[in-house]
Amino acid sequence: MEQPATVGRATRPSGEEPEALDTLVGASLTARVTLDEHGIVTGWNAGAERLLGYSAEQLTGRRAADLLAEPIPVRGGLPTLAGLPRWNGEVALRHRDGRRLTVRILAHHRPAGADAPAWLIVSALTDRQPPAGVDASLVSWSFAQSPCCAQAIYDTRLRLRRANADMERATALTEEEMRGLRVSEIVDDDAGLRAERAMARILRTGEPEYEENYLRAPGEGHEHAWSVFMSALRDHEGAIRGVCLSAHDMTEQFWARKRLQLIAEAGRRIGGTLDVTRTAQELADVTVPALADFASVDLLAALDDAPEPPAHVVPADGPLLLRRVALKSVTPGAPEAVVAPGAVDSYPAGSMPFESLRTGRPALHEVTDTAFTAWLARDPARAARVRAFGIHSVMAVPLVARGSTLGVAFFVRHRNQETFRQDDLVLAGELAARAAVSIDNARRYTRERATAVTLQRSLLPQRLPRQAAVEVASRYLPAGGHAGVGGDWFDVIPLSGARVALVVGDVVGHGLVASATMGRLRTAVRTLADIDLPCDELLTHLDDLVARLNQEEESDGEGAAGSAGISGDVGATCLYAVYDPVTRHCCFAGAGHPVPAVVGPGGTVDLVELPATPPLGVGGLPYEATEVVLPEGSLLALYTNGLVETPDRDLDTGVHRLREALARPTGSLDTLCDTVLADLLPQRPADDVALLIARTRALDARQVATWPVPSDPSAVAQTRKDVVAQLERWGLSDAVFVTELVVSELVTNAIRHAQPPVQLRLIHDTTLICEVSDGGSTAPHLRRARTYDEGGRGLLLVAQLTERWGTRQSATGKTIWAEQSLSPA
């Protein structure tokens, strides 16, 4: 048989003896029965024996259903009852003497597997009634002495009839002093009027009302947050006889919630940008007026030029130099501020910020504190502001991140009459800690970004080279958001034959590594372009280079790159174009890069159709060249994907807007570049942008002269005569002597050592270009002839007399060229 002490042990207070508790509660005043899952009686106390007359020995192990005088009235039958967590109601039971008893029971169904009987059934015995009037007294005492809320009862004229002790304390009035008054007369505040209007609605509708208010209790220095419930009081017939008002003091919960909301707000607003000044201002904006009436953020002046915070932040004997980077005030213009934004102030030893940074702990002072008054005595300007604005309490919180002290945040109250408390200091420390990490991130990012921008700009063309094939304008815009400086680049490379190469590329990733990789690829492109490789072959060589870079990174494993947290994958896209002003042909080849746009002389904008190709470094697929003929005056727009793709705009939309911007008439290419950037980019682009726009030129046929040269040494003399005559027609008499020597050497070499056909071409532009083409594939080599050699001095002579010379391969042979600068007329 179950013992009463055993049944109640799980809920009995740990310090209460079982026997004493049983005596106190009168265990036999309740009939308690326990059953297993099969309905077999496992426990039977003395109260159950008094109720039905059976002893524990007689009922233990028997079916409880045998005691029923009729089935339990449960919807759906007993299977439904077995699935309930609890059941209560009246059941008909059979007494041992045969009498039928109707008993109200409460049955608890315990979870399976619990170390307790499956069912606990209890029923209060009805033969012990309290003395008359006890219940009414208990109700009256509970209302008057309730410790959990302030309560008041109002009649139908909304006049107070009763108030408990908590309500008396909340209003600083006794029940007698409030009896007969309205809420708005007891509480002379908008909150009292709102409560009275709510109570009037309750009398009219019978529906309960709830509201929150924030009031200062009379005689107390701080306000309280109240949660107020109002409901109708009805008689037995349901008629409304009054209104009950219950007010719960939730000040601590209110401030805890406000602090959590402020911390959450700080998490959303602080550190959204990687800018030191903006991050500091975000801290000030979040805390005013939610925490303080005035806030400022001052950083160590030593951080202005130092890459890292100094080891010893605070000098032993002062002074401490701090630069103000942000402030915020409830007063327009922040007249409380002694230090203007951007200015540096000196704080002596013993001052509040000095001591806070020296100890590394936040400090809270009222203006009457000895330490604070001693500081103000040495700072008349600050003391005057304290008196003028009625500042009464101040907090100074160090800004510390990753073990380094960055500065201090000040919080001041003057309009809010409550002085700062310890809870406020803890909250300010939490907010300052979050802001310090964001400020340190912004500071580190700014330093790295400045280094990366300097590196990248040094790797980009400082000025575009002079050439006659195209007029060019360019723009490079580093990312303005979290991404940082990337690996975008552009280039304009003069080629032989008055041609020009236009290049735009984009290295995957951001930061120093991307910038350094961009520099390597740009150098490689210039080197490959210098040997006049065709567009598709140049990209193939560049693809091999990127693949080798990836292999080098992979071979390092977890070496330098891995330890620096840098990905070993190197990827890039590139677009390479070569324009020939003589033929007006332009050759394009791309490697996973956005296709270029061409604006015709009439203003129509078309995209050059290029075959789909993978980015550099992927390998496996060949690169193909596409050649188009461009009318003179056409515009070529080459760009990186940062121009047309943004987080809130897809590629197709960006390209459409680019075409609209390019079609807009503009006066100059520089103006067009600015127009494109303004139309397509946000104020702070998320990715780097490189834009190169070129207007094509075409050489007049009269500026080019071409002669086929027979494969006979005797043809050299006639060729020289033709060249001299052409130079005379061009008015280049001063260039005759050098040009004759160059033509003689190049044509003679072609006839002697190469294969026909041989062709000579002169191009008169800003320079004079001499080209000799033949059907051979062997490139000439510059060498120094010995004393008695009969040959070998020709190319050396050409190299000395011309500005530059070189050779390029073609599908049918090669071309040797030499370029002379022309003296101004």
mmCIF file of N, CA, C and O in Angstrom, residues 196-279:
data_model
loop_
_atom_site.group_PDB
_atom_site.id
_atom_site.type_symbol
_atom_site.label_atom_id
_atom_site.label_comp_id
_atom_site.label_asym_id
_atom_site.label_seq_id
_atom_site.Cartn_x
_atom_site.Cartn_y
_atom_site.Cartn_z
ATOM 1 N N GLU A 196 -8.889 56.123 -16.569
ATOM 2 C CA GLU A 196 -10.296 56.418 -16.309
ATOM 3 C C GLU A 196 -11.132 56.202 -17.565
ATOM 4 O O GLU A 196 -12.255 55.671 -17.492
ATOM 5 N N ARG A 197 -10.604 56.589 -18.728
ATOM 6 C CA ARG A 197 -11.343 56.362 -19.972
ATOM 7 C C ARG A 197 -11.480 54.866 -20.253
ATOM 8 O O ARG A 197 -12.517 54.417 -20.744
ATOM 9 N N ALA A 198 -10.417 54.101 -19.963
ATOM 10 C CA ALA A 198 -10.495 52.653 -20.149
ATOM 11 C C ALA A 198 -11.549 52.037 -19.226
ATOM 12 O O ALA A 198 -12.309 51.142 -19.626
ATOM 13 N N MET A 199 -11.615 52.528 -17.967
ATOM 14 C CA MET A 199 -12.610 51.995 -17.025
ATOM 15 C C MET A 199 -14.028 52.347 -17.477
ATOM 16 O O MET A 199 -14.965 51.549 -17.311
ATOM 17 N N ALA A 200 -14.200 53.516 -18.086
ATOM 18 C CA ALA A 200 -15.517 53.875 -18.606
ATOM 19 C C ALA A 200 -15.926 52.935 -19.734
ATOM 20 O O ALA A 200 -17.101 52.546 -19.842
ATOM 21 N N ARG A 201 -14.952 52.551 -20.586
ATOM 22 C CA ARG A 201 -15.272 51.587 -21.652
ATOM 23 C C ARG A 201 -15.649 50.229 -21.065
ATOM 24 O O ARG A 201 -16.513 49.526 -21.598
ATOM 25 N N ILE A 202 -15.009 49.857 -19.952
ATOM 26 C CA ILE A 202 -15.326 48.568 -19.320
ATOM 27 C C ILE A 202 -16.759 48.579 -18.813
ATOM 28 O O ILE A 202 -17.502 47.586 -18.970
ATOM 29 N N LEU A 203 -17.188 49.678 -18.187
ATOM 30 C CA LEU A 203 -18.579 49.765 -17.722
ATOM 31 C C LEU A 203 -19.555 49.659 -18.883
ATOM 32 O O LEU A 203 -20.663 49.132 -18.746
ATOM 33 N N ARG A 204 -19.133 50.140 -20.069
ATOM 34 C CA ARG A 204 -20.031 50.143 -21.228
ATOM 35 C C ARG A 204 -20.020 48.798 -21.953
ATOM 36 O O ARG A 204 -21.039 48.306 -22.404
ATOM 37 N N THR A 205 -18.835 48.160 -22.084
ATOM 38 C CA THR A 205 -18.713 46.941 -22.898
ATOM 39 C C THR A 205 -18.523 45.668 -22.079
ATOM 40 O O THR A 205 -18.814 44.574 -22.568
ATOM 41 N N GLY A 206 -18.005 45.818 -20.875
ATOM 42 C CA GLY A 206 -17.710 44.638 -20.071
ATOM 43 C C GLY A 206 -16.410 43.957 -20.430
ATOM 44 O O GLY A 206 -16.023 42.977 -19.783
ATOM 45 N N GLU A 207 -15.706 44.466 -21.451
ATOM 46 C CA GLU A 207 -14.457 43.853 -21.883
ATOM 47 C C GLU A 207 -13.282 44.394 -21.061
ATOM 48 O O GLU A 207 -13.209 45.589 -20.775
ATOM 49 N N PRO A 208 -12.332 43.518 -20.660
ATOM 50 C CA PRO A 208 -11.180 43.980 -19.869
ATOM 51 C C PRO A 208 -10.263 44.872 -20.717
ATOM 52 O O PRO A 208 -10.251 44.802 -21.941
ATOM 53 N N GLU A 209 -9.475 45.682 -20.041
ATOM 54 C CA GLU A 209 -8.544 46.603 -20.695
ATOM 55 C C GLU A 209 -7.156 46.431 -20.087
ATOM 56 O O GLU A 209 -7.011 46.043 -18.921
ATOM 57 N N TYR A 210 -6.145 46.720 -20.928
ATOM 58 C CA TYR A 210 -4.755 46.623 -20.460
ATOM 59 C C TYR A 210 -3.969 47.804 -21.013
ATOM 60 O O TYR A 210 -4.167 48.212 -22.159
ATOM 61 N N GLU A 211 -3.085 48.348 -20.204
ATOM 62 C CA GLU A 211 -2.207 49.402 -20.680
ATOM 63 C C GLU A 211 -0.951 49.433 -19.816
ATOM 64 O O GLU A 211 -0.910 48.856 -18.720
ATOM 65 N N GLU A 212 0.070 50.090 -20.363
ATOM 66 C CA GLU A 212 1.324 50.278 -19.635
ATOM 67 C C GLU A 212 1.574 51.771 -19.491
ATOM 68 O O GLU A 212 1.299 52.539 -20.409
ATOM 69 N N ASN A 213 2.096 52.156 -18.340
ATOM 70 C CA ASN A 213 2.467 53.553 -18.159
ATOM 71 C C ASN A 213 3.750 53.649 -17.354
ATOM 72 O O ASN A 213 4.227 52.660 -16.794
ATOM 73 N N TYR A 214 4.280 54.839 -17.340
ATOM 74 C CA TYR A 214 5.584 55.077 -16.723
ATOM 75 C C TYR A 214 5.434 56.302 -15.841
ATOM 76 O O TYR A 214 5.296 57.425 -16.340
ATOM 77 N N LEU A 215 5.427 56.099 -14.510
ATOM 78 C CA LEU A 215 5.136 57.173 -13.572
ATOM 79 C C LEU A 215 6.170 57.204 -12.468
ATOM 80 O O LEU A 215 6.735 56.174 -12.085
ATOM 81 N N ARG A 216 6.366 58.379 -11.957
ATOM 82 C CA ARG A 216 7.228 58.549 -10.789
ATOM 83 C C ARG A 216 6.356 58.514 -9.535
ATOM 84 O O ARG A 216 5.414 59.294 -9.386
ATOM 85 N N ALA A 217 6.675 57.591 -8.637
ATOM 86 C CA ALA A 217 5.931 57.514 -7.388
ATOM 87 C C ALA A 217 6.272 58.718 -6.516
ATOM 88 O O ALA A 217 7.433 59.128 -6.438
ATOM 89 N N PRO A 218 5.281 59.325 -5.872
ATOM 90 C CA PRO A 218 5.562 60.499 -5.020
ATOM 91 C C PRO A 218 6.598 60.165 -3.950
ATOM 92 O O PRO A 218 6.524 59.118 -3.300
ATOM 93 N N GLY A 219 7.569 61.046 -3.816
ATOM 94 C CA GLY A 219 8.596 60.854 -2.812
ATOM 95 C C GLY A 219 9.755 59.988 -3.255
ATOM 96 O O GLY A 219 10.703 59.788 -2.483
ATOM 97 N N GLU A 220 9.711 59.452 -4.482
ATOM 98 C CA GLU A 220 10.800 58.610 -4.975
ATOM 99 C C GLU A 220 11.571 59.345 -6.064
ATOM 100 O O GLU A 220 11.038 60.202 -6.762
ATOM 101 N N GLY A 221 12.858 58.974 -6.212
ATOM 102 C CA GLY A 221 13.730 59.673 -7.151
ATOM 103 C C GLY A 221 13.686 59.129 -8.559
ATOM 104 O O GLY A 221 14.279 59.717 -9.456
ATOM 105 N N HIS A 222 13.052 58.011 -8.783
ATOM 106 C CA HIS A 222 13.014 57.459 -10.138
ATOM 107 C C HIS A 222 11.607 56.985 -10.467
ATOM 108 O O HIS A 222 10.791 56.742 -9.580
ATOM 109 N N GLU A 223 11.363 56.846 -11.758
ATOM 110 C CA GLU A 223 10.037 56.465 -12.210
ATOM 111 C C GLU A 223 9.879 54.949 -12.202
ATOM 112 O O GLU A 223 10.856 54.203 -12.236
ATOM 113 N N HIS A 224 8.617 54.518 -12.193
ATOM 114 C CA HIS A 224 8.286 53.097 -12.227
ATOM 115 C C HIS A 224 7.511 52.786 -13.499
ATOM 116 O O HIS A 224 6.733 53.613 -13.986
ATOM 117 N N ALA A 225 7.731 51.605 -14.015
ATOM 118 C CA ALA A 225 6.933 51.110 -15.135
ATOM 119 C C ALA A 225 5.827 50.235 -14.570
ATOM 120 O O ALA A 225 6.087 49.332 -13.760
ATOM 121 N N TRP A 226 4.603 50.521 -14.973
ATOM 122 C CA TRP A 226 3.453 49.794 -14.443
ATOM 123 C C TRP A 226 2.728 49.065 -15.577
ATOM 124 O O TRP A 226 2.518 49.623 -16.653
ATOM 125 N N SER A 227 2.347 47.841 -15.280
ATOM 126 C CA SER A 227 1.492 47.068 -16.169
ATOM 127 C C SER A 227 0.110 47.015 -15.523
ATOM 128 O O SER A 227 -0.050 46.426 -14.447
ATOM 129 N N VAL A 228 -0.876 47.652 -16.144
ATOM 130 C CA VAL A 228 -2.174 47.882 -15.514
ATOM 131 C C VAL A 228 -3.245 47.029 -16.197
ATOM 132 O O VAL A 228 -3.424 47.103 -17.422
ATOM 133 N N PHE A 229 -3.951 46.211 -15.385
ATOM 134 C CA PHE A 229 -5.078 45.405 -15.859
ATOM 135 C C PHE A 229 -6.348 45.950 -15.205
ATOM 136 O O PHE A 229 -6.368 46.191 -13.996
ATOM 137 N N MET A 230 -7.391 46.120 -15.996
ATOM 138 C CA MET A 230 -8.683 46.585 -15.487
ATOM 139 C C MET A 230 -9.772 45.655 -16.002
ATOM 140 O O MET A 230 -9.788 45.309 -17.187
ATOM 141 N N SER A 231 -10.660 45.250 -15.116
ATOM 142 C CA SER A 231 -11.725 44.317 -15.512
ATOM 143 C C SER A 231 -12.992 44.632 -14.719
ATOM 144 O O SER A 231 -12.949 45.263 -13.655
ATOM 145 N N ALA A 232 -14.121 44.172 -15.253
ATOM 146 C CA ALA A 232 -15.423 44.430 -14.630
ATOM 147 C C ALA A 232 -15.641 43.501 -13.442
ATOM 148 O O ALA A 232 -15.200 42.343 -13.436
ATOM 149 N N LEU A 233 -16.334 44.010 -12.399
ATOM 150 C CA LEU A 233 -16.777 43.205 -11.254
ATOM 151 C C LEU A 233 -18.280 42.988 -11.399
ATOM 152 O O LEU A 233 -19.055 43.948 -11.481
ATOM 153 N N ARG A 234 -18.706 41.735 -11.446
ATOM 154 C CA ARG A 234 -20.109 41.402 -11.698
ATOM 155 C C ARG A 234 -20.725 40.715 -10.483
ATOM 156 O O ARG A 234 -20.039 40.009 -9.741
ATOM 157 N N ASP A 235 -22.026 40.883 -10.357
ATOM 158 C CA ASP A 235 -22.737 40.169 -9.289
ATOM 159 C C ASP A 235 -23.161 38.797 -9.800
ATOM 160 O O ASP A 235 -22.790 38.392 -10.918
ATOM 161 N N HIS A 236 -23.953 38.081 -8.984
ATOM 162 C CA HIS A 236 -24.346 36.720 -9.369
ATOM 163 C C HIS A 236 -25.203 36.698 -10.617
ATOM 164 O O HIS A 236 -25.228 35.700 -11.345
ATOM 165 N N GLU A 237 -25.915 37.793 -10.885
ATOM 166 C CA GLU A 237 -26.756 37.847 -12.089
ATOM 167 C C GLU A 237 -25.968 38.321 -13.312
ATOM 168 O O GLU A 237 -26.513 38.405 -14.408
ATOM 169 N N GLY A 238 -24.707 38.682 -13.130
ATOM 170 C CA GLY A 238 -23.887 39.120 -14.259
ATOM 171 C C GLY A 238 -23.887 40.612 -14.479
ATOM 172 O O GLY A 238 -23.236 41.098 -15.419
ATOM 173 N N ALA A 239 -24.574 41.356 -13.639
ATOM 174 C CA ALA A 239 -24.594 42.809 -13.793
ATOM 175 C C ALA A 239 -23.272 43.404 -13.298
ATOM 176 O O ALA A 239 -22.716 42.952 -12.292
ATOM 177 N N ILE A 240 -22.768 44.423 -14.013
ATOM 178 C CA ILE A 240 -21.508 45.071 -13.643
ATOM 179 C C ILE A 240 -21.742 45.987 -12.448
ATOM 180 O O ILE A 240 -22.573 46.901 -12.508
ATOM 181 N N ARG A 241 -20.994 45.726 -11.356
ATOM 182 C CA ARG A 241 -21.144 46.501 -10.136
ATOM 183 C C ARG A 241 -19.928 47.375 -9.829
ATOM 184 O O ARG A 241 -19.948 48.128 -8.861
ATOM 185 N N GLY A 242 -18.899 47.257 -10.631
ATOM 186 C CA GLY A 242 -17.713 48.052 -10.388
ATOM 187 C C GLY A 242 -16.577 47.611 -11.299
ATOM 188 O O GLY A 242 -16.744 46.771 -12.192
ATOM 189 N N VAL A 243 -15.405 48.191 -11.047
ATOM 190 C CA VAL A 243 -14.209 47.889 -11.845
ATOM 191 C C VAL A 243 -13.052 47.633 -10.890
ATOM 192 O O VAL A 243 -12.855 48.376 -9.927
ATOM 193 N N CYS A 244 -12.278 46.577 -11.204
ATOM 194 C CA CYS A 244 -11.078 46.251 -10.431
ATOM 195 C C CYS A 244 -9.850 46.660 -11.240
ATOM 196 O O CYS A 244 -9.743 46.318 -12.419
ATOM 197 N N LEU A 245 -8.946 47.400 -10.617
ATOM 198 C CA LEU A 245 -7.696 47.828 -11.258
ATOM 199 C C LEU A 245 -6.525 47.162 -10.545
ATOM 200 O O LEU A 245 -6.403 47.282 -9.307
ATOM 201 N N SER A 246 -5.709 46.431 -11.302
ATOM 202 C CA SER A 246 -4.516 45.785 -10.751
ATOM 203 C C SER A 246 -3.294 46.334 -11.494
ATOM 204 O O SER A 246 -3.245 46.286 -12.727
ATOM 205 N N ALA A 247 -2.346 46.856 -10.763
ATOM 206 C CA ALA A 247 -1.142 47.441 -11.362
ATOM 207 C C ALA A 247 0.076 46.686 -10.865
ATOM 208 O O ALA A 247 0.330 46.631 -9.653
ATOM 209 N N HIS A 248 0.816 46.089 -11.786
ATOM 210 C CA HIS A 248 2.022 45.340 -11.450
ATOM 211 C C HIS A 248 3.239 46.222 -11.713
ATOM 212 O O HIS A 248 3.402 46.757 -12.814
ATOM 213 N N ASP A 249 4.097 46.356 -10.721
ATOM 214 C CA ASP A 249 5.334 47.128 -10.881
ATOM 215 C C ASP A 249 6.339 46.268 -11.650
ATOM 216 O O ASP A 249 6.871 45.289 -11.128
ATOM 217 N N MET A 250 6.570 46.648 -12.902
ATOM 218 C CA MET A 250 7.467 45.883 -13.767
ATOM 219 C C MET A 250 8.685 46.723 -14.165
ATOM 220 O O MET A 250 9.214 46.599 -15.270
ATOM 221 N N THR A 251 9.119 47.576 -13.225
ATOM 222 C CA THR A 251 10.224 48.481 -13.536
ATOM 223 C C THR A 251 11.484 47.719 -13.911
ATOM 224 O O THR A 251 12.142 48.032 -14.914
ATOM 225 N N GLU A 252 11.848 46.715 -13.105
ATOM 226 C CA GLU A 252 13.069 45.973 -13.403
ATOM 227 C C GLU A 252 12.963 45.243 -14.738
ATOM 228 O O GLU A 252 13.892 45.251 -15.540
ATOM 229 N N GLN A 253 11.809 44.619 -14.980
ATOM 230 C CA GLN A 253 11.616 43.933 -16.252
ATOM 231 C C GLN A 253 11.610 44.924 -17.413
ATOM 232 O O GLN A 253 12.142 44.646 -18.491
ATOM 233 N N PHE A 254 11.023 46.105 -17.166
ATOM 234 C CA PHE A 254 10.966 47.122 -18.202
ATOM 235 C C PHE A 254 12.371 47.564 -18.599
ATOM 236 O O PHE A 254 12.707 47.634 -19.785
ATOM 237 N N TRP A 255 13.212 47.860 -17.579
ATOM 238 C CA TRP A 255 14.561 48.311 -17.898
ATOM 239 C C TRP A 255 15.411 47.191 -18.472
ATOM 240 O O TRP A 255 16.260 47.423 -19.336
ATOM 241 N N ALA A 256 15.185 45.962 -17.996
ATOM 242 C CA ALA A 256 15.921 44.840 -18.590
ATOM 243 C C ALA A 256 15.556 44.684 -20.061
ATOM 244 O O ALA A 256 16.416 44.459 -20.922
ATOM 245 N N ARG A 257 14.263 44.863 -20.359
ATOM 246 C CA ARG A 257 13.827 44.773 -21.752
ATOM 247 C C ARG A 257 14.397 45.916 -22.582
ATOM 248 O O ARG A 257 14.833 45.727 -23.725
ATOM 249 N N LYS A 258 14.388 47.141 -21.997
ATOM 250 C CA LYS A 258 14.952 48.281 -22.704
ATOM 251 C C LYS A 258 16.435 48.082 -22.985
ATOM 252 O O LYS A 258 16.930 48.430 -24.060
ATOM 253 N N ARG A 259 17.140 47.507 -22.011
ATOM 254 C CA ARG A 259 18.575 47.271 -22.218
ATOM 255 C C ARG A 259 18.802 46.249 -23.321
ATOM 256 O O ARG A 259 19.689 46.406 -24.161
ATOM 257 N N LEU A 260 17.993 45.185 -23.302
ATOM 258 C CA LEU A 260 18.127 44.182 -24.355
ATOM 259 C C LEU A 260 17.794 44.783 -25.719
ATOM 260 O O LEU A 260 18.460 44.490 -26.717
ATOM 261 N N GLN A 261 16.755 45.629 -25.757
ATOM 262 C CA GLN A 261 16.403 46.273 -27.020
ATOM 263 C C GLN A 261 17.530 47.188 -27.494
ATOM 264 O O GLN A 261 17.835 47.257 -28.692
ATOM 265 N N LEU A 262 18.157 47.902 -26.541
ATOM 266 C CA LEU A 262 19.242 48.801 -26.910
ATOM 267 C C LEU A 262 20.447 48.016 -27.410
ATOM 268 O O LEU A 262 21.106 48.407 -28.379
ATOM 269 N N ILE A 263 20.742 46.881 -26.761
ATOM 270 C CA ILE A 263 21.853 46.043 -27.213
ATOM 271 C C ILE A 263 21.558 45.477 -28.598
ATOM 272 O O ILE A 263 22.433 45.444 -29.481
ATOM 273 N N ALA A 264 20.304 45.042 -28.804
ATOM 274 C CA ALA A 264 19.934 44.524 -30.127
ATOM 275 C C ALA A 264 20.011 45.622 -31.177
ATOM 276 O O ALA A 264 20.487 45.399 -32.297
ATOM 277 N N GLU A 265 19.553 46.833 -30.815
ATOM 278 C CA GLU A 265 19.629 47.959 -31.749
ATOM 279 C C GLU A 265 21.080 48.290 -32.075
ATOM 280 O O GLU A 265 21.423 48.592 -33.227
ATOM 281 N N ALA A 266 21.936 48.224 -31.049
ATOM 282 C CA ALA A 266 23.359 48.481 -31.293
ATOM 283 C C ALA A 266 23.942 47.435 -32.225
ATOM 284 O O ALA A 266 24.763 47.746 -33.100
ATOM 285 N N GLY A 267 23.525 46.172 -32.064
ATOM 286 C CA GLY A 267 24.014 45.132 -32.954
ATOM 287 C C GLY A 267 23.628 45.372 -34.396
ATOM 288 O O GLY A 267 24.373 45.034 -35.318
ATOM 289 N N ARG A 268 22.450 45.972 -34.607
ATOM 290 C CA ARG A 268 22.006 46.245 -35.981
ATOM 291 C C ARG A 268 22.662 47.487 -36.568
ATOM 292 O O ARG A 268 22.947 47.550 -37.751
ATOM 293 N N ARG A 269 22.915 48.490 -35.725
ATOM 294 C CA ARG A 269 23.338 49.787 -36.249
ATOM 295 C C ARG A 269 24.838 50.040 -36.182
ATOM 296 O O ARG A 269 25.364 50.827 -36.969
ATOM 297 N N ILE A 270 25.523 49.411 -35.227
ATOM 298 C CA ILE A 270 26.948 49.692 -35.073
ATOM 299 C C ILE A 270 27.754 48.710 -35.907
ATOM 300 O O ILE A 270 27.531 47.506 -35.839
ATOM 301 N N GLY A 271 28.689 49.209 -36.659
ATOM 302 C CA GLY A 271 29.574 48.345 -37.436
ATOM 303 C C GLY A 271 29.039 47.965 -38.788
ATOM 304 O O GLY A 271 29.537 47.031 -39.413
ATOM 305 N N GLY A 272 28.014 48.690 -39.266
ATOM 306 C CA GLY A 272 27.489 48.373 -40.589
ATOM 307 C C GLY A 272 28.425 48.768 -41.714
ATOM 308 O O GLY A 272 28.275 48.303 -42.833
ATOM 309 N N THR A 273 29.380 49.653 -41.416
ATOM 310 C CA THR A 273 30.359 50.055 -42.422
ATOM 311 C C THR A 273 31.750 49.892 -41.836
ATOM 312 O O THR A 273 31.924 49.858 -40.619
ATOM 313 N N LEU A 274 32.716 49.798 -42.703
ATOM 314 C CA LEU A 274 34.105 49.678 -42.257
ATOM 315 C C LEU A 274 34.761 51.055 -42.310
ATOM 316 O O LEU A 274 35.776 51.270 -42.968
ATOM 317 N N ASP A 275 34.142 51.975 -41.584
ATOM 318 C CA ASP A 275 34.640 53.336 -41.513
ATOM 319 C C ASP A 275 34.723 53.724 -40.044
ATOM 320 O O ASP A 275 33.724 53.630 -39.314
ATOM 321 N N VAL A 276 35.890 54.170 -39.587
ATOM 322 C CA VAL A 276 36.105 54.436 -38.169
ATOM 323 C C VAL A 276 35.170 55.533 -37.671
ATOM 324 O O VAL A 276 34.496 55.377 -36.640
ATOM 325 N N THR A 277 35.105 56.642 -38.381
ATOM 326 C CA THR A 277 34.300 57.771 -37.923
ATOM 327 C C THR A 277 32.818 57.419 -37.908
ATOM 328 O O THR A 277 32.102 57.726 -36.940
ATOM 329 N N ARG A 278 32.340 56.760 -38.930
ATOM 330 C CA ARG A 278 30.922 56.386 -38.969
ATOM 331 C C ARG A 278 30.584 55.388 -37.884
ATOM 332 O O ARG A 278 29.518 55.457 -37.274
ATOM 333 N N THR A 279 31.477 54.446 -37.614
ATOM 334 C CA THR A 279 31.221 53.469 -36.555
ATOM 335 C C THR A 279 31.155 54.150 -35.201
ATOM 336 O O THR A 279 30.281 53.847 -34.377
#
